[in-house]
Short mmCIF file of C-alpha atoms in Angstrom, two decimals:
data_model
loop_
_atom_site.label_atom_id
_atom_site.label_comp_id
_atom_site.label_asym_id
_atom_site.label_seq_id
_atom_site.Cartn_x
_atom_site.Cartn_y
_atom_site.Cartn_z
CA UNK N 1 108.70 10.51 -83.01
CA UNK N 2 109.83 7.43 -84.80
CA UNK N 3 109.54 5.45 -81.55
CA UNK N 4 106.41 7.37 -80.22
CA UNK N 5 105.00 5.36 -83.30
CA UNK N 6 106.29 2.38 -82.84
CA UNK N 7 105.07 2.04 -79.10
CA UNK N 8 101.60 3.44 -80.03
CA UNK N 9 101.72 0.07 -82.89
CA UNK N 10 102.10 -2.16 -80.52
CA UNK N 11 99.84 -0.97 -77.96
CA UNK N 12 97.49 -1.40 -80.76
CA UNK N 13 98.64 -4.70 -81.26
CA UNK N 14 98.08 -5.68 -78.17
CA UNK N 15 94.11 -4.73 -78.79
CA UNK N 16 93.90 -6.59 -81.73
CA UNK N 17 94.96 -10.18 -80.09
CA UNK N 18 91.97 -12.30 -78.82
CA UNK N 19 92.81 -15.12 -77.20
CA UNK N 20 91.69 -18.65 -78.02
CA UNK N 21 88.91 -20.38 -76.06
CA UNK N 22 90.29 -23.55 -74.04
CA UNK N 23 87.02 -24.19 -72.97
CA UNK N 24 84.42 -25.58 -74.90
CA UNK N 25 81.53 -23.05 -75.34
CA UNK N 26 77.87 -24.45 -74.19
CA UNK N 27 75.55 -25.82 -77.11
CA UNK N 28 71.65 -27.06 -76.43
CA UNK N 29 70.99 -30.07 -78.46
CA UNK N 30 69.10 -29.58 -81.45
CA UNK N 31 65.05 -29.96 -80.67
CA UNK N 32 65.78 -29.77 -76.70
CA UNK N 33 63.82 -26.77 -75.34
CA UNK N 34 63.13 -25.75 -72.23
CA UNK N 35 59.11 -25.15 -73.50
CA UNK N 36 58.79 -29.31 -73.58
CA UNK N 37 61.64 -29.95 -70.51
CA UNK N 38 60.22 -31.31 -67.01
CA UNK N 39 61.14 -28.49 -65.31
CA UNK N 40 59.07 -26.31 -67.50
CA UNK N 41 55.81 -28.32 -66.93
CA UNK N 42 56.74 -28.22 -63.23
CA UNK N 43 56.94 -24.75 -62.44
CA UNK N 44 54.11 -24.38 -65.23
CA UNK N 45 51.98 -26.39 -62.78
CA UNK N 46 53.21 -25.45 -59.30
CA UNK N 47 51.23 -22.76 -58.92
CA UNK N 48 47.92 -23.79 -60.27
CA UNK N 49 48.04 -26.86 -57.39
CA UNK N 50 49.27 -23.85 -54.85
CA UNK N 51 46.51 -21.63 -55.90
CA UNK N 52 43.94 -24.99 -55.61
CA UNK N 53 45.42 -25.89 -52.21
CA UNK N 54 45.25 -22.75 -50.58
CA UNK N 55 41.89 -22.08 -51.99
CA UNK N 56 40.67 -25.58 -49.98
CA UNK N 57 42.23 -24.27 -47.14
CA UNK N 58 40.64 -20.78 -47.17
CA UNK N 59 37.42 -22.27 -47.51
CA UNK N 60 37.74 -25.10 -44.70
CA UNK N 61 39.06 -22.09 -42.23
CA UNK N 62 35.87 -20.25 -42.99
CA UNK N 63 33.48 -23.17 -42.62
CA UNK N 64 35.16 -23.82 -39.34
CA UNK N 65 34.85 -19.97 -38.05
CA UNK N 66 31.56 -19.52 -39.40
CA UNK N 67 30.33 -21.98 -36.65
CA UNK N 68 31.28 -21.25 -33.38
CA UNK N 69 30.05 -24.63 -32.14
CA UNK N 70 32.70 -26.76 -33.97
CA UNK N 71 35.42 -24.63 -33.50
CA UNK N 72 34.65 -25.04 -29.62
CA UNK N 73 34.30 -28.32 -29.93
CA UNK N 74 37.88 -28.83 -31.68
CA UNK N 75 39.92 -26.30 -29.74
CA UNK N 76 38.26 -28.24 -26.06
CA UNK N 77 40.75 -30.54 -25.58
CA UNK N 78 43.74 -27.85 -26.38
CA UNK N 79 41.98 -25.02 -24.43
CA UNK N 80 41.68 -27.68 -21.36
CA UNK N 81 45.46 -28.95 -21.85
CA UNK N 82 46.23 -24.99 -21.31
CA UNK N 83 44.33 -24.05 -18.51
CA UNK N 84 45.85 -27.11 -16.94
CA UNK N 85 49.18 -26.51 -17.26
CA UNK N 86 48.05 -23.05 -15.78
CA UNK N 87 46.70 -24.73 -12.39
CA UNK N 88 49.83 -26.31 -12.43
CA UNK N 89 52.04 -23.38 -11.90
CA UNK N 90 49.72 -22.06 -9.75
CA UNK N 91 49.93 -25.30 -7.74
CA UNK N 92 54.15 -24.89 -8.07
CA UNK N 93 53.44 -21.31 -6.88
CA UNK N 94 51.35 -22.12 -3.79
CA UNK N 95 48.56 -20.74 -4.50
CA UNK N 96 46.26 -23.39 -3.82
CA UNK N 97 43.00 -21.22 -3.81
CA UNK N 98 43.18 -20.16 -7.01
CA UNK N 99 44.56 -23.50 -8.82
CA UNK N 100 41.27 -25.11 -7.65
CA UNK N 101 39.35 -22.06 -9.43
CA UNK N 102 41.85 -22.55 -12.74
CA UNK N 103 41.08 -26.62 -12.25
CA UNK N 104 37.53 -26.13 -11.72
CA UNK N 105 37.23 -23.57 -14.89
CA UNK N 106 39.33 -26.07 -17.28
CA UNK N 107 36.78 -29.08 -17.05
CA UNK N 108 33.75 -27.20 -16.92
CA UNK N 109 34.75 -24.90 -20.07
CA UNK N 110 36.32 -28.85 -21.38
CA UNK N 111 32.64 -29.93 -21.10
CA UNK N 112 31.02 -27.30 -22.46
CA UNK N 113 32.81 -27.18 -25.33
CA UNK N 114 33.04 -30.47 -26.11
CA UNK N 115 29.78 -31.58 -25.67
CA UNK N 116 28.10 -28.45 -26.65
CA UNK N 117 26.16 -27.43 -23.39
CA UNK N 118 25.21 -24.07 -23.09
CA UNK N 119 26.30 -22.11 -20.12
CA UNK N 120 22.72 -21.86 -18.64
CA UNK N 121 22.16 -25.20 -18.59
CA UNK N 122 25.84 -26.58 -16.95
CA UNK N 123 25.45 -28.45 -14.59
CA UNK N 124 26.98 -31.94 -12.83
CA UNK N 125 23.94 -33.48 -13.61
CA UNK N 126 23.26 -32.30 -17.14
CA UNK N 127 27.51 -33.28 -17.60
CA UNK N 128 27.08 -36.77 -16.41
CA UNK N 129 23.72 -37.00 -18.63
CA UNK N 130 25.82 -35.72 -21.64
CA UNK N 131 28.42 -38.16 -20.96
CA UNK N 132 26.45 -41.09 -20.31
CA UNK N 133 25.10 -40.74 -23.84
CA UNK N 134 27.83 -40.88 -25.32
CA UNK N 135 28.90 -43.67 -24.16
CA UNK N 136 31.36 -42.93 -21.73
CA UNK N 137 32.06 -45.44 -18.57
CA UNK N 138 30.39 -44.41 -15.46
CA UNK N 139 33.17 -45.22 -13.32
CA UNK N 140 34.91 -41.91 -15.32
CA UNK N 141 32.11 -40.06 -15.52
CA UNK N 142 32.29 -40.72 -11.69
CA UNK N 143 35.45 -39.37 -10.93
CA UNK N 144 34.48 -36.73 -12.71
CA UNK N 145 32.01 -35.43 -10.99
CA UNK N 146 33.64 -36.14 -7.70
CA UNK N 147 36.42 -33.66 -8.64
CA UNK N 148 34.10 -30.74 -9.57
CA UNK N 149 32.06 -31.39 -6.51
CA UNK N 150 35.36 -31.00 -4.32
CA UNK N 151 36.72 -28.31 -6.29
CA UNK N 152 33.32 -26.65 -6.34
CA UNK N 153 33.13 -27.48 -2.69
CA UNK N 154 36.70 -26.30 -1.80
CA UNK N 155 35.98 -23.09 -3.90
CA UNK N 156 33.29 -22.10 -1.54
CA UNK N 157 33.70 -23.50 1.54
CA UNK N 158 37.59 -23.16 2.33
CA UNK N 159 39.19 -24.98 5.05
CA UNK N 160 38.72 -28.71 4.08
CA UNK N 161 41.23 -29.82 1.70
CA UNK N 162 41.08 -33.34 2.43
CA UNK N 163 42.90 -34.20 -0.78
CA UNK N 164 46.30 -33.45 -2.12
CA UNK N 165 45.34 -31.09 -5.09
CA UNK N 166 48.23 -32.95 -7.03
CA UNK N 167 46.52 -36.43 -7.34
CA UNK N 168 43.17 -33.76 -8.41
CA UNK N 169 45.46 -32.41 -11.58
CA UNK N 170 46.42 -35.69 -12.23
CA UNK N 171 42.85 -37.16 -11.95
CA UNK N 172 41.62 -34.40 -13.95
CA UNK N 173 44.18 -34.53 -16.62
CA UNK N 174 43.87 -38.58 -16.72
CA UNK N 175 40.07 -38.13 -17.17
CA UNK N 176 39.90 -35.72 -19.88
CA UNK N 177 42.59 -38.05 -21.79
CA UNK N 178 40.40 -41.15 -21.19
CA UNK N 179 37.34 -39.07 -22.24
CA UNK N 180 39.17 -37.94 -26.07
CA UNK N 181 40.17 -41.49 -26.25
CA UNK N 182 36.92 -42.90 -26.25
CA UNK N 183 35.53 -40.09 -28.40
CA UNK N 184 38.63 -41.12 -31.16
CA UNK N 185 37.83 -44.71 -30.82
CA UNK N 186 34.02 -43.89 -31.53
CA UNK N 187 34.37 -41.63 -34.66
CA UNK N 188 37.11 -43.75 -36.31
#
């Protein structure tokens, strides 16, 4: 019993021993806070400007939907760009036929768009009106027409395909470029 005791003692001992700290413990300075610290005032304003910025956006993105017009006329050159690379692989695919179409669809929905024709009144005459107008060099406005008169012209009266339709993607591609250039230089 006697040692029964004695082991129980020092297990309690053992208990009762806290070790010393070597490390020293962290203090805040008197009067520092983190109420009054940068990084307070930071994430205290963080999500006011969020809130403010994504309130300007909301409200641009809804001006721009609620008029069809402008967002046609700012999604003409990327809607163009597409359908082109479209008539492309259809050029890489052979199928000549329909890359004239896909060529022929790109700059006349390009026009429309961007110089805000309506559909009833399209035509290569009303285009090279537009164009004119706005100041665009008749040399371009030109070429222009003389590729949707031989892709219109291919379209519907196959069997002549006196030009290679690569130098028309290029020429159409190089025209609608030289076309948003001259519309950047003008509004800047």
């Amino acid at each position: 019993e006697g040692l029964a005791n004695n082991q129980n003692a020092i297990g309690q001992i053992e208990n009762d021993i806290r070790y010393i700290k070597t490390k020293p413990s962290s203090f805040n300075k008197i009067g520092e806070y983190f109420v009054f610290s940068k990084l307070f005032y930071i994430l205290f304003l963080l999500p006011i400007l969020l809130f403010f910025a994504l309130l300007f956006f909301i409200r641009k993105n809804m001006k721009l939907h609620s008029n069809q017009q402008i967002l046609k006329y700012k999604r003409a050159t990327n809607i163009a760009k597409k359908r082109l690379k479209k008539s492309a692989k259809l050029l890489k695919g052979k199928k000549i036929d329909e890359f004239y179409i896909e060529t022929s669809k790109a700059i006349w929905q390009y026009v429309k768009d961007r110089f805000i024709i309506e559909q009833s009144e399209l035509s290569i005459q009303k285009v090279s009106t537009q164009l004119s107008k706005q100041g665009i060099d008749d040399k371009l406005v030109e070429e222009l027409e003389q590729i949707l008169n031989f892709c219109e012209f291919v379209r519907f009266a196959p069997g002549s395909k006196e030009i290679e339709p690569e130098s028309i993607l290029t020429d159409a591609q190089n025209i609608i470029a030289q076309i948003e250039q001259h519309i950047n230089k003008k509004t800047k």
